[in-house]
CSV table of N, CA and C in Angstrom, one decimal:
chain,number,residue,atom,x,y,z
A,15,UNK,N,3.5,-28.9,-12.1
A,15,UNK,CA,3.3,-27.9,-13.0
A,15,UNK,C,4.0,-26.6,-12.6
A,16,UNK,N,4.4,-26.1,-13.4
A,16,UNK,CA,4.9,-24.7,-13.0
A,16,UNK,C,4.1,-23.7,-12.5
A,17,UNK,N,4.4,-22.7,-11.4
A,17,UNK,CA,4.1,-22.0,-10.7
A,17,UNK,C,4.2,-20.5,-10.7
A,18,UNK,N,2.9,-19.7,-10.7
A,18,UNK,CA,3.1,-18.4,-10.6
A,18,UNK,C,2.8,-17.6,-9.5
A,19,UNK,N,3.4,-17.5,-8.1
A,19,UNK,CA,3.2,-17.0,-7.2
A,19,UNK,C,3.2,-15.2,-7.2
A,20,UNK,N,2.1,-14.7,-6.7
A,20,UNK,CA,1.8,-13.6,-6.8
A,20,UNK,C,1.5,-12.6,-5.2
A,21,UNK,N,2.4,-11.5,-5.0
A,21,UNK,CA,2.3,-11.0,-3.8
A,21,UNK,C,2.0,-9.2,-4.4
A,22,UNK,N,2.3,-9.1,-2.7
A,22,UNK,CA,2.4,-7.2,-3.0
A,22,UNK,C,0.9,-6.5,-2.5
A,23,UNK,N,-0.1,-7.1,-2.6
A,23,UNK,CA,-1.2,-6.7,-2.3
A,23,UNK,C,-1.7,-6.0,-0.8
A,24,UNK,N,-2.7,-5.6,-0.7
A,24,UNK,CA,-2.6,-5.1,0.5
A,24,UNK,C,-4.0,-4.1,0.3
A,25,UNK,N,-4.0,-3.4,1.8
A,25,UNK,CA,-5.1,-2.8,2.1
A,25,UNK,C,-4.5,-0.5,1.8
A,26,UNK,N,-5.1,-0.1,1.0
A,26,UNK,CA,-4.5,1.3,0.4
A,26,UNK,C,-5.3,2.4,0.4
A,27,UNK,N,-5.1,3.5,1.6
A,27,UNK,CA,-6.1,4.5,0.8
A,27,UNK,C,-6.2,5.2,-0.6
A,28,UNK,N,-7.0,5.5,-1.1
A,28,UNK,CA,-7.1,6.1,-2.9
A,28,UNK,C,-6.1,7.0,-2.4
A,29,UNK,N,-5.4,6.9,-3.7
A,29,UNK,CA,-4.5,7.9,-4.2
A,29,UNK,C,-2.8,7.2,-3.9
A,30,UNK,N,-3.3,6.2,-3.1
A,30,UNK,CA,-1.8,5.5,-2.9
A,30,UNK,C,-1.6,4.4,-3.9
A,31,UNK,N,0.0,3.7,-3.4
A,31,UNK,CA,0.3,3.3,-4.1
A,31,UNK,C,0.7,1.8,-3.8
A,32,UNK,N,0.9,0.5,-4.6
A,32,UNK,CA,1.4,-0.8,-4.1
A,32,UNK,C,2.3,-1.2,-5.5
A,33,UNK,N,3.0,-2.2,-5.4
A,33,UNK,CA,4.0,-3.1,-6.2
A,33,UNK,C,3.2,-4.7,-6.0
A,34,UNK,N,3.0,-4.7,-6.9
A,34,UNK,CA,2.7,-6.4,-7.3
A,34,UNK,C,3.5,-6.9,-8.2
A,35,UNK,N,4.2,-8.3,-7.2
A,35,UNK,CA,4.9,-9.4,-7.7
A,35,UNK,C,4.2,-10.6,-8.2
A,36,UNK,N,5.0,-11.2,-9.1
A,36,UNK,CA,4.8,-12.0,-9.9
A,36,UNK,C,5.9,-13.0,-10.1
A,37,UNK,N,6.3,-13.9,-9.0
A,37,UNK,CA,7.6,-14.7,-9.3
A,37,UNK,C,6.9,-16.3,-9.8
A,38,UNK,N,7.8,-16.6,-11.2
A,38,UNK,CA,7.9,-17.8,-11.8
A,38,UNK,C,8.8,-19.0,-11.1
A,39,UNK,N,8.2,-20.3,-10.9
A,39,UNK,CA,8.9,-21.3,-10.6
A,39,UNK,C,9.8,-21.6,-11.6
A,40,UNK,N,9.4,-21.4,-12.7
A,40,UNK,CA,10.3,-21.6,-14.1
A,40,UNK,C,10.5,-20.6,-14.4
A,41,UNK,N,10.2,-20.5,-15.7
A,41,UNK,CA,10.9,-19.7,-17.0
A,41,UNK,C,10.1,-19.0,-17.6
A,42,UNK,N,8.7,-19.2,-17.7
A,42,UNK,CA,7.5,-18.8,-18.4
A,42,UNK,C,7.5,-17.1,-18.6
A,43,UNK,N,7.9,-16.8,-17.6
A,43,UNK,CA,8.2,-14.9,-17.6
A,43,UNK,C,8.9,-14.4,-18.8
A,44,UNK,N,10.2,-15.0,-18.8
A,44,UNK,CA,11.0,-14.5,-20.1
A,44,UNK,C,10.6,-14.9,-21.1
A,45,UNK,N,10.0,-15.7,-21.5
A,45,UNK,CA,9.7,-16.4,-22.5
A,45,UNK,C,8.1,-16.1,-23.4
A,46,UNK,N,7.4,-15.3,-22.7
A,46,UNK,CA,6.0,-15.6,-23.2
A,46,UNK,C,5.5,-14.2,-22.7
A,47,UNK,N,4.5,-13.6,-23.6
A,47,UNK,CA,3.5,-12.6,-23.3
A,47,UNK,C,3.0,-13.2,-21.7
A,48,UNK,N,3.2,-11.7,-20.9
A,48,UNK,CA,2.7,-12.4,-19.6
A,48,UNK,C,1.6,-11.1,-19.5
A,49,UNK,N,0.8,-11.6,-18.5
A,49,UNK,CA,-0.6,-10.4,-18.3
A,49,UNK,C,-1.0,-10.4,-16.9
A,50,UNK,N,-1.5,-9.3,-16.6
A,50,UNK,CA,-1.6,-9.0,-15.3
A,50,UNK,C,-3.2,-9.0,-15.6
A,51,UNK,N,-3.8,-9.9,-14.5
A,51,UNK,CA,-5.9,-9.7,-14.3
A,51,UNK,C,-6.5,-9.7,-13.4
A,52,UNK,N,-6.7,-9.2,-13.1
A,52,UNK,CA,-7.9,-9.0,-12.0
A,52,UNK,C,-9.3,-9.2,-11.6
A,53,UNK,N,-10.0,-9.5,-10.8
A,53,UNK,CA,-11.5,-10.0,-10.6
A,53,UNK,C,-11.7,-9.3,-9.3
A,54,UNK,N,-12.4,-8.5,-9.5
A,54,UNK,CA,-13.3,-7.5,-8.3
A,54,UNK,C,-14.4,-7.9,-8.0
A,55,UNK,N,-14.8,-8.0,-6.9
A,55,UNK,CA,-16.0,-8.7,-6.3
A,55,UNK,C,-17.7,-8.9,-7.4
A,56,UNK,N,-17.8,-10.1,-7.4
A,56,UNK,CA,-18.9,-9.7,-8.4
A,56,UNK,C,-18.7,-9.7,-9.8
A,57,UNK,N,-17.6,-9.3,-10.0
A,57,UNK,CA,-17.1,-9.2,-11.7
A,57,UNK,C,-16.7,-10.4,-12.4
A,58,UNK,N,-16.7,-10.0,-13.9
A,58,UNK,CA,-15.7,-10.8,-14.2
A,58,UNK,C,-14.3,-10.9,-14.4
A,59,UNK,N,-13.2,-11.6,-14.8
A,59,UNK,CA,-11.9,-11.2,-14.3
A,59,UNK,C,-11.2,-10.8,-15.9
A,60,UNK,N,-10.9,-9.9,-16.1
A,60,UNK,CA,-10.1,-9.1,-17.2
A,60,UNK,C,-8.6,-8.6,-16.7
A,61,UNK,N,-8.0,-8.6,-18.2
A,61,UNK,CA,-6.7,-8.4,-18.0
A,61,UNK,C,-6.5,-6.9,-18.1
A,62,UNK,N,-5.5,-6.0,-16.9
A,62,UNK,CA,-5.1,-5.0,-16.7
A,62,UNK,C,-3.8,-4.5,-17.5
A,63,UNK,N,-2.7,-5.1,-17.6
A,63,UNK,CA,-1.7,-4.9,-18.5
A,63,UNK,C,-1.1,-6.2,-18.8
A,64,UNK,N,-0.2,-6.3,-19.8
A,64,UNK,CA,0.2,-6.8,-20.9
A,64,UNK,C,1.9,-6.4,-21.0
A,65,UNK,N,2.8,-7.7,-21.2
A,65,UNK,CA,4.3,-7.0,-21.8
A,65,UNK,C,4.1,-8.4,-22.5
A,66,UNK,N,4.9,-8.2,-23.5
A,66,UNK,CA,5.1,-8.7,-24.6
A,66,UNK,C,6.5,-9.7,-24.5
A,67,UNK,N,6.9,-10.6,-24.9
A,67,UNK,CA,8.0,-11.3,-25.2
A,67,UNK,C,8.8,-10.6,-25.6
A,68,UNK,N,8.4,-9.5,-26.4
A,68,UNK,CA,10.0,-8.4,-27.0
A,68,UNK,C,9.9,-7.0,-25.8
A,69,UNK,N,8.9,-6.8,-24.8
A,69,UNK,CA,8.9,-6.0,-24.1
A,69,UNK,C,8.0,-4.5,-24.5
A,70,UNK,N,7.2,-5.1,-25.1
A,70,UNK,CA,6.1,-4.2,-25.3
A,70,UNK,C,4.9,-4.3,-24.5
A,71,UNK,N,4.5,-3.1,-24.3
A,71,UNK,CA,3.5,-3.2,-23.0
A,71,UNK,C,1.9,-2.5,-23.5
A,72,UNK,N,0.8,-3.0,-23.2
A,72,UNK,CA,-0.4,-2.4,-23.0
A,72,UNK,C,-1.1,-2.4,-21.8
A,73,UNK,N,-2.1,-1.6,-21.9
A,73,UNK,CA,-2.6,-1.3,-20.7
A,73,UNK,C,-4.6,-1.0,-21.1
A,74,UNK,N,-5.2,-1.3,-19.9
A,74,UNK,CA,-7.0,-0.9,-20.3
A,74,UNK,C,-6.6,0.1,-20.1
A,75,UNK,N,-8.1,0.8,-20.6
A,75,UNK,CA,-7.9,2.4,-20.4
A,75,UNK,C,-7.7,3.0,-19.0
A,76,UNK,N,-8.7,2.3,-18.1
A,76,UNK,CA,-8.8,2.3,-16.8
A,76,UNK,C,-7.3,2.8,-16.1
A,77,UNK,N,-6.6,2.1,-16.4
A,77,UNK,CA,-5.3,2.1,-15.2
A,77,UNK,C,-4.5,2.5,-16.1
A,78,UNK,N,-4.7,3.2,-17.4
A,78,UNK,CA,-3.2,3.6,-18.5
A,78,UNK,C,-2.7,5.2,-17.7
A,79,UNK,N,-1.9,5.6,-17.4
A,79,UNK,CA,-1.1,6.5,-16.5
A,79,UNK,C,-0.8,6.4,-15.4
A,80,UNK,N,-1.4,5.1,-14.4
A,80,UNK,CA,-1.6,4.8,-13.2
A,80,UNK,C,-1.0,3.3,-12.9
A,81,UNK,N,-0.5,2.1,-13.7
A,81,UNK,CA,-0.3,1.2,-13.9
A,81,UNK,C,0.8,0.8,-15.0
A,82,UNK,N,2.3,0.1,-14.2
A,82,UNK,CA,3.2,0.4,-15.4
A,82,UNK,C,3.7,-1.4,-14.8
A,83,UNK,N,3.8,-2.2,-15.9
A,83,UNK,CA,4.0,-3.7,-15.9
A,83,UNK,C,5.7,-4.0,-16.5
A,84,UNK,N,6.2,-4.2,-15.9
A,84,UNK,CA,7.7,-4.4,-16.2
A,84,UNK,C,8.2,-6.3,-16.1
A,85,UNK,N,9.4,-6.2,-16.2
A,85,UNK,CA,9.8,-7.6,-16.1
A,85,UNK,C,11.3,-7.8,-15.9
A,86,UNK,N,11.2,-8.2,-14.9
A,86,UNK,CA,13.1,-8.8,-14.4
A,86,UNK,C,13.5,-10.4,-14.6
A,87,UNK,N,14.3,-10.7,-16.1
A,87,UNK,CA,14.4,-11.2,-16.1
A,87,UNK,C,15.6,-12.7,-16.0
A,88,UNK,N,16.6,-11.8,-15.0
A,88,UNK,CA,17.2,-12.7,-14.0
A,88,UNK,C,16.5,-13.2,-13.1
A,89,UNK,N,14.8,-12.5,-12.5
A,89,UNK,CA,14.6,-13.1,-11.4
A,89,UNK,C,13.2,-13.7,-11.8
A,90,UNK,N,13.3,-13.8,-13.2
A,90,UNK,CA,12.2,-15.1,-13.4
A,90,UNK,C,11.0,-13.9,-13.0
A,91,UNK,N,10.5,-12.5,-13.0
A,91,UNK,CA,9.4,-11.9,-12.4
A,91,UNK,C,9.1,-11.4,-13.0
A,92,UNK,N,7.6,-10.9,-12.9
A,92,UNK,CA,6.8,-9.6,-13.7
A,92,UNK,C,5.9,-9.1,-12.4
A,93,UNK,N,6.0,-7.7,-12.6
A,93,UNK,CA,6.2,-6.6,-12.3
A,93,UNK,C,4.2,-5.6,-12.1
A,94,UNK,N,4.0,-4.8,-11.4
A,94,UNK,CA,2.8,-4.2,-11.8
A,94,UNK,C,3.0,-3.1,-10.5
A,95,UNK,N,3.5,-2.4,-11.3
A,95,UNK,CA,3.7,-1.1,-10.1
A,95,UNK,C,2.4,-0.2,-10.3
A,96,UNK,N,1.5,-0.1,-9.3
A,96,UNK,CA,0.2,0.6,-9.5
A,96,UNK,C,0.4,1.9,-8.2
A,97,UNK,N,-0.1,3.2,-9.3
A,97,UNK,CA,0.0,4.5,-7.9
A,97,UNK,C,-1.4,5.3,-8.7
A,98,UNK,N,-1.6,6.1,-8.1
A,98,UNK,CA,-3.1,6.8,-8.0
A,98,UNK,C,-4.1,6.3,-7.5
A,99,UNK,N,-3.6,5.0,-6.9
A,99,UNK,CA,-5.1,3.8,-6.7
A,99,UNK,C,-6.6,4.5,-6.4
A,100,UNK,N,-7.6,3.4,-7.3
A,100,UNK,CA,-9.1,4.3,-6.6
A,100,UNK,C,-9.7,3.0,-6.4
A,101,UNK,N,-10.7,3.4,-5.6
A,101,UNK,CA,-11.4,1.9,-4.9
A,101,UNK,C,-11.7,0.9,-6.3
A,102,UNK,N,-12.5,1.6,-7.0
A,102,UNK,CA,-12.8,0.7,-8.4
A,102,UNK,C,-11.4,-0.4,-9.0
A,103,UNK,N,-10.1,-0.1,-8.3
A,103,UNK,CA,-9.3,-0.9,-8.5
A,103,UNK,C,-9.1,-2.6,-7.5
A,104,UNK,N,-9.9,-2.0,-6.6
A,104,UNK,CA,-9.9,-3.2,-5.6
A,104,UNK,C,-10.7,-4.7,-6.6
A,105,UNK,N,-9.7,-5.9,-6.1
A,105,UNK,CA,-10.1,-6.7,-7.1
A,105,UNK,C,-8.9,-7.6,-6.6
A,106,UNK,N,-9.1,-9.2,-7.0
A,106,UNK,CA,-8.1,-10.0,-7.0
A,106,UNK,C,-7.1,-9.9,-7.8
A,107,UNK,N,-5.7,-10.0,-7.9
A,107,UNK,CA,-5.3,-9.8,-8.9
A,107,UNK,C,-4.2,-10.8,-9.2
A,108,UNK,N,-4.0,-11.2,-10.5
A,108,UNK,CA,-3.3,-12.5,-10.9
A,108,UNK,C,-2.5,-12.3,-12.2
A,109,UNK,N,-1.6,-12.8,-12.5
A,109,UNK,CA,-0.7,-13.0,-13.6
A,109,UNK,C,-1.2,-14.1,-14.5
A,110,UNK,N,-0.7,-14.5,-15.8
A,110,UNK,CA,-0.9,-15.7,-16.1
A,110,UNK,C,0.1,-15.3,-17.8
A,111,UNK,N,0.4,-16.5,-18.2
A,111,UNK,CA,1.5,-16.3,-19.7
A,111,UNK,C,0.1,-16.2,-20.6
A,112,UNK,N,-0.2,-15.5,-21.5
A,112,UNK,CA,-1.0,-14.4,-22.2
A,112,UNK,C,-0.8,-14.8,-23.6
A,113,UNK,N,-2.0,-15.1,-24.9
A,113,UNK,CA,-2.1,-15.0,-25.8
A,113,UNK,C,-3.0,-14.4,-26.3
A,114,UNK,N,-2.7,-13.6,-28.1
A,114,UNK,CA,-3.6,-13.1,-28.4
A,114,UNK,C,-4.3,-13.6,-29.7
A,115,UNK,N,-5.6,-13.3,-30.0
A,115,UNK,CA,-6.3,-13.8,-31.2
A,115,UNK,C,-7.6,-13.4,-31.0
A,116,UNK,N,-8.3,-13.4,-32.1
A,116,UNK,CA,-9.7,-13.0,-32.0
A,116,UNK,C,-9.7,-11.7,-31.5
A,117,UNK,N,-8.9,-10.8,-31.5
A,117,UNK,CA,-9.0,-9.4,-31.5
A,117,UNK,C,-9.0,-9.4,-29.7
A,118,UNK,N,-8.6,-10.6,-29.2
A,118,UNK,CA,-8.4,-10.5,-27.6
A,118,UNK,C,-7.4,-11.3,-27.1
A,119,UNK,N,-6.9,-10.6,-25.8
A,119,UNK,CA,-6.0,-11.3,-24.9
A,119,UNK,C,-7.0,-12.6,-23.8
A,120,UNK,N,-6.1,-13.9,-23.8
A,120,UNK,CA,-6.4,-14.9,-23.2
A,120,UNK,C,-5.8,-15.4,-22.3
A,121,UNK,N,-5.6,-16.1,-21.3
A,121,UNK,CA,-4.9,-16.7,-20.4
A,121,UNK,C,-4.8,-17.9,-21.1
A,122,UNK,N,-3.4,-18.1,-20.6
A,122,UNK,CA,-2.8,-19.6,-21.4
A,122,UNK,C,-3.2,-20.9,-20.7
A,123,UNK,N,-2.8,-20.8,-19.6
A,123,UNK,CA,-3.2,-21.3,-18.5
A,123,UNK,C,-4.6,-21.3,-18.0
A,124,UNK,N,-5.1,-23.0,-17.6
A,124,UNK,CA,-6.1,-22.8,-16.9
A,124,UNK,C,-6.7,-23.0,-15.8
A,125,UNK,N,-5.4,-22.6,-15.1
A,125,UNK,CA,-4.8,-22.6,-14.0
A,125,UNK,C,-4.4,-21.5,-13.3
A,126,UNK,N,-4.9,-21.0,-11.8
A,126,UNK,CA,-4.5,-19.9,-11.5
A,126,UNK,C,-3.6,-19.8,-9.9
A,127,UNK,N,-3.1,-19.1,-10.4
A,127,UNK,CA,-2.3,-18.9,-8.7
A,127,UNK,C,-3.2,-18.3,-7.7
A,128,UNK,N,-2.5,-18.0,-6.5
A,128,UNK,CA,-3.3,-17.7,-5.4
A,128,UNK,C,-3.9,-16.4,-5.8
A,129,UNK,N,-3.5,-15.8,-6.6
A,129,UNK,CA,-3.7,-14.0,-6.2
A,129,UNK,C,-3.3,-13.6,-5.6
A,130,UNK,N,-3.5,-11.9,-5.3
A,130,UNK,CA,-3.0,-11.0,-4.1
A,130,UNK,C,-4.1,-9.9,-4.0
A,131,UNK,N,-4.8,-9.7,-3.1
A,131,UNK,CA,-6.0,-9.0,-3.3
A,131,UNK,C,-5.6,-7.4,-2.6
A,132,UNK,N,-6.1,-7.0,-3.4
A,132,UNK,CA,-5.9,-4.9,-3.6
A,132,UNK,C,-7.4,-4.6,-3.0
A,133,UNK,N,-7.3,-3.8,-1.7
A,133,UNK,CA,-8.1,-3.5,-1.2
A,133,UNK,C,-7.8,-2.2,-1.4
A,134,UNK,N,-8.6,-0.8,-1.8
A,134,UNK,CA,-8.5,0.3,-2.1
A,134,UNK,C,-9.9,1.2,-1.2
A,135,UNK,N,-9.6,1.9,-0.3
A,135,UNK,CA,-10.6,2.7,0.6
A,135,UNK,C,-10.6,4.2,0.0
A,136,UNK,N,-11.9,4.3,0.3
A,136,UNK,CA,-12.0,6.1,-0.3
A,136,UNK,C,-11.8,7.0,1.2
């Protein structure tokens, strides 16, 4: 099955900043709404940002000025450049190719990669 390996994660004091990768075994990046999600201890796991197949992007409220989701696609990757970090961002965080309907974003896949866990200290 195709593979979404996910890095970049790390331990941050608030107000800093990290890059989360997102490299495709395949193709699935250029090709398909991809979504960045996360699961914080206890929670349930919700999607953070969104780009689009034509390269349009959304974001929750939470992380919209703090959280910018891009995509390189020569290198098969999607992108989640996060700076202002606050602890409440600490959480697993994972990619997956992204649909929408019923007035919500879904993971395509039901299948998940390893993650990259964002540790955020006050």
């Amino acid at each position: 099955q195709e593979l979404l390996v996910e890095s970049g994660g790390g331990l941050v004091q608030a107000g800093g900043s990290l890059r989360l990768s997102c490299e495709d075994s395949g193709s699935i990046v250029n090709v398909n709404t991809m979504a960045w999600y996360r699961q914080a201890p206890g929670a349930q796991r919700e999607w953070v940002a969104i780009i689009t197949a034509d390269g349009d992007t959304k974001y929750i409220d939470s992380v919209k000025g703090r959280f910018t989701i891009s995509r390189d696609t020569a290198k098969n990757s999607v992108y989640l450049k996060m700076s202002n970090l606050k602890p409440e961002d600490t959480a697993d965080y994972y990619c997956n190719p992204t649909s929408y309907g019923s007035d919500t974003y879904s993971p395509v896949w039901s299948y998940w990669g390893q993650g990259t866990q964002v540790t955020v200290s006050s």
